[in-house]
Amino acid sequence: MSTISKVAERAGVSRTTVSHVLNHADRVSKPLRERVLAAIEELGYVPNPQAQSLRTGRTNLVAIFIPDILNPYFTELVKTVQTEIEASGMDTLVFNTDVPGGHPELHGREYLKQLSRKRVDGVIVADFALHGMLDQIEQIDLPVVFIGPLDSPGIDSVSLDDYGGGYLMGTHLARAGHRRIAHVTGPTAFRESGARSAGFEQALADHGVPLDPTLRFEGSFLPPSGQAAVGWLCDTHAEALPSAVFFANSLMAIGALTEFYDRGIRVPGDIAVATFDHIAQLEYVRPRLTTVGNSPEVLARRATQMLLDRLGGDVGQASRRETVPCVLMEYETA
């Protein structure tokens, strides 16, 4: 059985040096680090995580809160966080709050109790439903980064420019000559949804496009609500469909494309479709959706780096707010 002493002997260094390498200390030179890592590889040495935790006071675990692991947006986000965290020698613990038959905040509170017992070193929160628990999140006395818009003074955050993205899409559709545009929003309780709608509607107003409240439908950010929105449009505006519709996220737009197809309505021949979010699944959707936003990977990488900075000792700065700009990607549907 390999031991830290055998690794030290093979590498020609002290046990302390091996320990520094295992605990990612900066005091070890690159050549020495590589020598130790080569010895670890040759001997197949596996560190004891419990012993490491006792020595360093760290668990080398980062928790991430998401609402739905089956949602492709959050799947991409978690995958990116895990890749970045593991590259730093740590592991991730994923908390999925929206379990069947439950309430996200109830599960969130239970998970926070676990965090309060210091089972992790830091937390990334990417769950809209936990906005109402920010006071409790701040009290866990761990580095926390929130993915999404946030006003809490004690928590770092990174978010999309949702308002700017909505404005970009509104401008694009207005300049394309659309005058009757339907809008399928996300849940009104989510700040992201409100910001996207506000930017979109401001752009229409700035370009002289009238806002028709009868062409506004509140969706759920999930594909079935995109299908329901199309059914609602066809039922309430059967004599004259709008020339375009903007969905507040891509999953709803994907559901809508299915419903338009089933009803024999051509996209973009009969109606233009635009959406928000750059998720990887859009590469496989035809016709290709015109969208605005940014990749979940971009947000995840930035959030992870912010957390690693805090874990690396950057604790003196005030909380940071970073905004990722949105990009318009014009394809076939609008």
Tab-separated table of C-alpha atoms in Angstrom:
chain	number	residue	atom	x	y	z
A	1	MET	CA	0.000	0.000	0.000
A	2	SER	CA	1.351	3.440	-0.981
A	3	THR	CA	1.903	5.995	1.754
A	4	ILE	CA	2.935	9.622	1.866
A	5	SER	CA	6.347	8.479	3.156
A	6	LYS	CA	6.867	6.254	0.110
A	7	VAL	CA	5.870	9.130	-2.183
A	8	ALA	CA	8.386	11.391	-0.433
A	9	GLU	CA	11.098	8.754	-0.767
A	10	ARG	CA	10.383	8.180	-4.469
A	11	ALA	CA	10.401	11.918	-5.207
A	12	GLY	CA	13.442	12.587	-3.031
A	13	VAL	CA	11.645	15.180	-0.902
A	14	SER	CA	10.310	15.503	2.626
A	15	ARG	CA	6.856	14.414	3.762
A	16	THR	CA	6.098	18.102	4.370
A	17	THR	CA	6.770	18.919	0.723
A	18	VAL	CA	4.427	16.145	-0.410
A	19	SER	CA	1.774	17.506	1.964
A	20	HIS	CA	2.197	21.008	0.515
A	21	VAL	CA	1.685	19.645	-3.000
A	22	LEU	CA	-1.413	17.691	-1.959
A	23	ASN	CA	-2.894	20.759	-0.280
A	24	HIS	CA	-2.129	23.037	-3.258
A	25	ALA	CA	0.210	25.305	-1.298
A	26	ASP	CA	1.924	28.002	-3.397
A	27	ARG	CA	5.277	27.577	-1.678
A	28	VAL	CA	6.335	24.563	-3.806
A	29	SER	CA	8.231	25.275	-7.035
A	30	LYS	CA	6.837	23.967	-10.310
A	31	PRO	CA	9.672	21.437	-10.964
A	32	LEU	CA	9.370	20.065	-7.426
A	33	ARG	CA	5.585	19.879	-7.696
A	34	GLU	CA	5.838	17.948	-10.964
A	35	ARG	CA	8.333	15.530	-9.389
A	36	VAL	CA	5.985	14.832	-6.485
A	37	LEU	CA	2.974	14.417	-8.776
A	38	ALA	CA	4.955	11.976	-10.928
A	39	ALA	CA	5.787	9.910	-7.821
A	40	ILE	CA	2.121	9.937	-6.766
A	41	GLU	CA	1.158	8.716	-10.233
A	42	GLU	CA	3.791	5.969	-10.286
A	43	LEU	CA	2.860	4.642	-6.862
A	44	GLY	CA	-0.894	5.052	-7.280
A	45	TYR	CA	-1.080	6.974	-4.029
A	46	VAL	CA	-4.570	8.151	-2.995
A	47	PRO	CA	-4.677	10.788	-0.209
A	48	ASN	CA	-6.951	10.211	2.763
A	49	PRO	CA	-9.562	13.006	2.523
A	50	GLN	CA	-10.500	12.793	6.195
A	51	ALA	CA	-6.894	13.184	7.270
A	52	GLN	CA	-6.391	16.097	4.890
A	53	SER	CA	-9.493	17.792	6.254
A	54	LEU	CA	-8.261	17.461	9.838
A	55	ARG	CA	-4.878	18.950	8.941
A	56	THR	CA	-6.097	21.872	6.855
A	57	GLY	CA	-9.551	22.578	8.254
A	58	ARG	CA	-10.789	22.326	4.656
A	59	THR	CA	-13.045	19.713	3.086
A	60	ASN	CA	-12.096	20.567	-0.521
A	61	LEU	CA	-15.806	20.452	-1.335
A	62	VAL	CA	-17.808	23.161	-3.082
A	63	ALA	CA	-21.615	23.058	-3.031
A	64	ILE	CA	-23.744	24.227	-5.926
A	65	PHE	CA	-27.493	24.868	-5.662
A	66	ILE	CA	-29.616	24.463	-8.794
A	67	PRO	CA	-33.394	24.161	-9.223
A	68	ASP	CA	-33.556	21.400	-11.846
A	69	ILE	CA	-30.751	19.057	-12.912
A	70	LEU	CA	-32.803	17.972	-15.959
A	71	ASN	CA	-32.939	21.524	-17.314
A	72	PRO	CA	-30.201	21.717	-20.008
A	73	TYR	CA	-29.231	25.226	-18.898
A	74	PHE	CA	-28.368	24.034	-15.399
A	75	THR	CA	-26.837	20.797	-16.674
A	76	GLU	CA	-24.335	22.857	-18.686
A	77	LEU	CA	-23.738	25.134	-15.742
A	78	VAL	CA	-23.060	22.285	-13.290
A	79	LYS	CA	-20.794	20.485	-15.746
A	80	THR	CA	-18.675	23.606	-16.178
A	81	VAL	CA	-18.455	24.277	-12.438
A	82	GLN	CA	-17.424	20.668	-11.801
A	83	THR	CA	-14.740	20.828	-14.487
A	84	GLU	CA	-13.285	24.065	-13.115
A	85	ILE	CA	-13.471	22.980	-9.468
A	86	GLU	CA	-11.908	19.572	-10.133
A	87	ALA	CA	-9.086	21.239	-12.066
A	88	SER	CA	-8.263	23.068	-8.835
A	89	GLY	CA	-8.086	19.781	-6.909
A	90	MET	CA	-11.494	20.032	-5.252
A	91	ASP	CA	-14.842	18.267	-5.613
A	92	THR	CA	-18.434	19.431	-6.007
A	93	LEU	CA	-21.603	18.590	-4.146
A	94	VAL	CA	-24.782	19.307	-6.153
A	95	PHE	CA	-28.031	20.225	-4.401
A	96	ASN	CA	-31.108	19.939	-6.631
A	97	THR	CA	-33.854	21.872	-4.817
A	98	ASP	CA	-36.866	21.276	-7.075
A	99	VAL	CA	-37.510	17.616	-6.265
A	100	PRO	CA	-40.884	16.007	-7.122
A	101	GLY	CA	-43.636	16.824	-4.660
A	102	GLY	CA	-41.510	19.314	-2.762
A	103	HIS	CA	-40.964	23.029	-2.364
A	104	PRO	CA	-37.587	24.500	-3.401
A	105	GLU	CA	-37.297	26.778	-0.366
A	106	LEU	CA	-38.019	23.927	2.057
A	107	HIS	CA	-35.310	21.798	0.512
A	108	GLY	CA	-33.045	24.827	0.334
A	109	ARG	CA	-33.411	25.411	4.075
A	110	GLU	CA	-32.570	21.785	4.843
A	111	TYR	CA	-29.506	21.911	2.620
A	112	LEU	CA	-28.388	25.159	4.257
A	113	LYS	CA	-28.443	23.412	7.628
A	114	GLN	CA	-25.902	20.985	6.243
A	115	LEU	CA	-23.736	23.834	5.004
A	116	SER	CA	-23.892	25.530	8.408
A	117	ARG	CA	-22.152	22.469	9.835
A	118	LYS	CA	-19.123	23.371	7.702
A	119	ARG	CA	-19.336	20.376	5.406
A	120	VAL	CA	-18.185	22.452	2.434
A	121	ASP	CA	-15.643	25.212	1.836
A	122	GLY	CA	-17.747	27.409	-0.439
A	123	VAL	CA	-21.094	27.699	-2.206
A	124	ILE	CA	-22.344	28.628	-5.678
A	125	VAL	CA	-26.075	29.401	-5.843
A	126	ALA	CA	-27.755	29.211	-9.257
A	127	ASP	CA	-31.345	28.892	-8.101
A	128	PHE	CA	-33.837	31.715	-8.701
A	129	ALA	CA	-36.178	30.343	-6.031
A	130	LEU	CA	-33.627	30.940	-3.256
A	131	HIS	CA	-33.697	34.737	-3.599
A	132	GLY	CA	-35.958	34.797	-0.545
A	133	MET	CA	-33.321	33.028	1.546
A	134	LEU	CA	-30.422	35.434	1.058
A	135	ASP	CA	-30.311	36.422	4.729
A	136	GLN	CA	-29.888	32.767	5.694
A	137	ILE	CA	-27.305	32.208	2.970
A	138	GLU	CA	-25.238	35.142	4.250
A	139	GLN	CA	-25.295	33.683	7.765
A	140	ILE	CA	-23.609	30.396	6.845
A	141	ASP	CA	-20.197	32.100	7.159
A	142	LEU	CA	-18.776	30.601	3.974
A	143	PRO	CA	-17.689	32.196	0.686
A	144	VAL	CA	-20.775	32.375	-1.546
A	145	VAL	CA	-21.199	33.356	-5.197
A	146	PHE	CA	-24.678	33.871	-6.641
A	147	ILE	CA	-25.327	33.358	-10.359
A	148	GLY	CA	-28.047	35.846	-11.226
A	149	PRO	CA	-29.031	39.429	-10.390
A	150	LEU	CA	-28.532	40.274	-6.736
A	151	ASP	CA	-28.618	43.292	-4.419
A	152	SER	CA	-27.390	41.637	-1.220
A	153	PRO	CA	-24.291	43.558	-0.043
A	154	GLY	CA	-22.559	40.546	1.480
A	155	ILE	CA	-22.582	38.100	-1.450
A	156	ASP	CA	-20.552	38.059	-4.669
A	157	SER	CA	-22.576	37.641	-7.849
A	158	VAL	CA	-22.268	37.305	-11.595
A	159	SER	CA	-25.255	37.753	-13.888
A	160	LEU	CA	-26.279	38.270	-17.480
A	161	ASP	CA	-27.271	41.706	-18.672
A	162	ASP	CA	-30.861	40.517	-18.993
A	163	TYR	CA	-32.231	43.999	-19.629
A	164	GLY	CA	-29.634	44.655	-22.314
A	165	GLY	CA	-30.349	41.302	-23.940
A	166	GLY	CA	-34.071	42.003	-24.052
A	167	TYR	CA	-33.354	45.412	-25.544
A	168	LEU	CA	-31.113	43.890	-28.224
A	169	MET	CA	-33.830	41.474	-29.303
A	170	GLY	CA	-36.557	44.109	-29.270
A	171	THR	CA	-34.392	46.321	-31.461
A	172	HIS	CA	-33.644	43.447	-33.835
A	173	LEU	CA	-37.314	42.564	-34.337
A	174	ALA	CA	-38.372	46.193	-34.705
A	175	ARG	CA	-35.695	46.859	-37.326
A	176	ALA	CA	-36.801	43.716	-39.169
A	177	GLY	CA	-40.153	45.452	-39.687
A	178	HIS	CA	-42.318	43.598	-37.176
A	179	ARG	CA	-45.179	45.700	-35.766
A	180	ARG	CA	-47.293	43.106	-33.936
A	181	ILE	CA	-45.025	41.118	-31.647
A	182	ALA	CA	-46.158	38.655	-29.005
A	183	HIS	CA	-44.069	38.189	-25.885
A	184	VAL	CA	-43.967	35.026	-23.764
A	185	THR	CA	-42.367	36.017	-20.477
A	186	GLY	CA	-40.851	33.880	-17.762
A	187	PRO	CA	-42.386	33.685	-14.276
A	188	THR	CA	-42.974	37.206	-12.964
A	189	ALA	CA	-41.437	36.232	-9.604
A	190	PHE	CA	-38.002	35.859	-11.225
A	191	ARG	CA	-35.964	39.034	-11.596
A	192	GLU	CA	-34.282	37.725	-14.738
A	193	SER	CA	-37.659	37.425	-16.413
A	194	GLY	CA	-38.711	40.933	-15.441
A	195	ALA	CA	-35.464	42.471	-16.686
A	196	ARG	CA	-35.666	40.700	-20.047
A	197	SER	CA	-39.239	41.855	-20.558
A	198	ALA	CA	-38.458	45.422	-19.490
A	199	GLY	CA	-35.563	45.701	-21.930
A	200	PHE	CA	-37.567	44.148	-24.750
A	201	GLU	CA	-40.581	46.408	-24.247
A	202	GLN	CA	-38.416	49.516	-23.912
A	203	ALA	CA	-36.769	48.730	-27.240
A	204	LEU	CA	-40.159	48.374	-28.928
A	205	ALA	CA	-41.280	51.689	-27.454
A	206	ASP	CA	-38.062	53.398	-28.583
A	207	HIS	CA	-38.638	52.143	-32.127
A	208	GLY	CA	-42.288	53.134	-32.267
A	209	VAL	CA	-43.690	49.607	-32.079
A	210	PRO	CA	-46.964	49.575	-30.120
A	211	LEU	CA	-47.208	47.322	-27.075
A	212	ASP	CA	-50.303	45.127	-27.180
A	213	PRO	CA	-51.128	43.644	-23.740
A	214	THR	CA	-53.313	41.015	-25.421
A	215	LEU	CA	-50.136	39.572	-26.973
A	216	ARG	CA	-48.401	38.919	-23.643
A	217	PHE	CA	-48.378	35.467	-22.025
A	218	GLU	CA	-46.649	34.379	-18.802
A	219	GLY	CA	-44.724	31.138	-19.215
A	220	SER	CA	-42.809	28.915	-16.813
A	221	PHE	CA	-39.399	28.711	-18.554
A	222	LEU	CA	-40.234	25.075	-19.502
A	223	PRO	CA	-41.147	23.579	-22.927
A	224	PRO	CA	-44.813	22.794	-22.123
A	225	SER	CA	-45.490	26.463	-21.416
A	226	GLY	CA	-44.081	27.301	-24.848
A	227	GLN	CA	-46.563	24.873	-26.348
A	228	ALA	CA	-49.348	26.350	-24.212
A	229	ALA	CA	-48.433	29.860	-25.350
A	230	VAL	CA	-48.790	28.852	-28.997
A	231	GLY	CA	-52.161	27.268	-28.256
A	232	TRP	CA	-53.240	30.449	-26.505
A	233	LEU	CA	-52.083	32.617	-29.427
A	234	CYS	CA	-53.926	30.456	-31.937
A	235	ASP	CA	-57.108	30.470	-29.848
A	236	THR	CA	-57.174	34.187	-29.058
A	237	HIS	CA	-55.735	35.583	-32.306
A	238	ALA	CA	-56.855	32.980	-34.836
A	239	GLU	CA	-57.886	35.572	-37.428
A	240	ALA	CA	-54.546	37.392	-37.364
A	241	LEU	CA	-51.495	35.952	-35.672
A	242	PRO	CA	-48.714	38.375	-34.732
A	243	SER	CA	-45.799	38.512	-37.157
A	244	ALA	CA	-43.279	37.548	-34.460
A	245	VAL	CA	-43.061	36.166	-30.938
A	246	PHE	CA	-40.239	36.560	-28.418
A	247	PHE	CA	-39.797	33.846	-25.777
A	248	ALA	CA	-37.964	34.709	-22.559
A	249	ASN	CA	-35.954	31.492	-22.693
A	250	SER	CA	-34.986	28.819	-25.186
A	251	LEU	CA	-36.776	25.863	-23.617
A	252	MET	CA	-40.122	27.597	-24.120
A	253	ALA	CA	-39.157	28.420	-27.706
A	254	ILE	CA	-38.281	24.779	-28.388
A	255	GLY	CA	-41.689	23.721	-27.073
A	256	ALA	CA	-43.294	26.391	-29.256
A	257	LEU	CA	-41.578	25.152	-32.422
A	258	THR	CA	-43.089	21.717	-31.826
A	259	GLU	CA	-46.575	23.177	-31.383
A	260	PHE	CA	-46.283	25.431	-34.439
A	261	TYR	CA	-45.208	22.406	-36.498
A	262	ASP	CA	-48.086	20.278	-35.217
A	263	ARG	CA	-50.548	23.040	-36.143
A	264	GLY	CA	-49.103	23.475	-39.629
A	265	ILE	CA	-47.808	26.983	-38.906
A	266	ARG	CA	-44.509	27.660	-40.670
A	267	VAL	CA	-41.557	29.231	-38.861
A	268	PRO	CA	-40.443	31.710	-40.076
A	269	GLY	CA	-42.793	31.664	-43.081
A	270	ASP	CA	-45.970	32.380	-41.098
A	271	ILE	CA	-44.473	33.725	-37.872
A	272	ALA	CA	-40.973	34.678	-36.715
A	273	VAL	CA	-39.668	33.202	-33.454
A	274	ALA	CA	-36.931	34.686	-31.279
A	275	THR	CA	-35.659	33.628	-27.887
A	276	PHE	CA	-33.248	34.207	-24.996
A	277	ASP	CA	-30.353	31.943	-23.831
A	278	HIS	CA	-27.507	30.249	-25.650
A	279	ILE	CA	-27.840	26.623	-24.574
A	280	ALA	CA	-25.957	23.863	-26.376
A	281	GLN	CA	-29.162	22.039	-27.391
A	282	LEU	CA	-30.012	24.848	-29.823
A	283	GLU	CA	-27.345	23.463	-32.170
A	284	TYR	CA	-29.671	20.526	-32.848
A	285	VAL	CA	-32.929	22.464	-33.284
A	286	ARG	CA	-34.221	23.195	-36.782
A	287	PRO	CA	-34.985	25.739	-37.968
A	288	ARG	CA	-32.161	27.361	-36.001
A	289	LEU	CA	-33.489	29.805	-33.449
A	290	THR	CA	-32.471	33.442	-33.440
A	291	THR	CA	-31.431	34.100	-29.865
A	292	VAL	CA	-29.810	36.588	-27.529
A	293	GLY	CA	-27.864	35.890	-24.363
A	294	ASN	CA	-24.663	34.099	-23.485
A	295	SER	CA	-23.555	30.563	-22.732
A	296	PRO	CA	-24.135	29.128	-19.236
A	297	GLU	CA	-20.467	28.121	-19.408
A	298	VAL	CA	-19.392	31.760	-19.369
A	299	LEU	CA	-21.356	32.489	-16.201
A	300	ALA	CA	-20.240	29.244	-14.552
A	301	ARG	CA	-16.557	29.849	-15.241
A	302	ARG	CA	-16.683	33.366	-13.897
A	303	ALA	CA	-18.640	32.362	-10.790
A	304	THR	CA	-16.209	29.531	-10.088
A	305	GLN	CA	-13.195	31.803	-10.434
A	306	MET	CA	-14.754	34.338	-8.073
A	307	LEU	CA	-15.273	31.585	-5.503
A	308	LEU	CA	-11.752	30.202	-5.936
A	309	ASP	CA	-10.383	33.722	-5.425
A	310	ARG	CA	-12.188	33.902	-2.090
A	311	LEU	CA	-11.009	30.437	-1.085
A	312	GLY	CA	-7.476	31.433	-2.042
A	313	GLY	CA	-7.454	34.211	0.530
A	314	ASP	CA	-9.046	37.152	-1.297
A	315	VAL	CA	-11.347	37.944	1.616
A	316	GLY	CA	-10.654	41.609	2.210
A	317	GLN	CA	-12.535	43.058	-0.737
A	318	ALA	CA	-16.165	44.099	-0.595
A	319	SER	CA	-18.660	41.931	-2.433
A	320	ARG	CA	-18.286	41.989	-6.199
A	321	ARG	CA	-20.960	42.448	-8.854
A	322	GLU	CA	-20.123	41.359	-12.382
A	323	THR	CA	-22.386	41.567	-15.416
A	324	VAL	CA	-21.831	39.461	-18.530
A	325	PRO	CA	-22.974	41.149	-21.767
A	326	CYS	CA	-25.493	39.500	-24.072
A	327	VAL	CA	-24.811	38.695	-27.712
A	328	LEU	CA	-27.399	38.537	-30.506
A	329	MET	CA	-27.138	35.428	-32.684
A	330	GLU	CA	-29.278	35.777	-35.794
A	331	TYR	CA	-30.238	32.535	-37.494
A	332	GLU	CA	-33.263	31.292	-39.438
A	333	THR	CA	-36.325	31.933	-37.292
A	334	ALA	CA	-36.320	35.739	-37.002
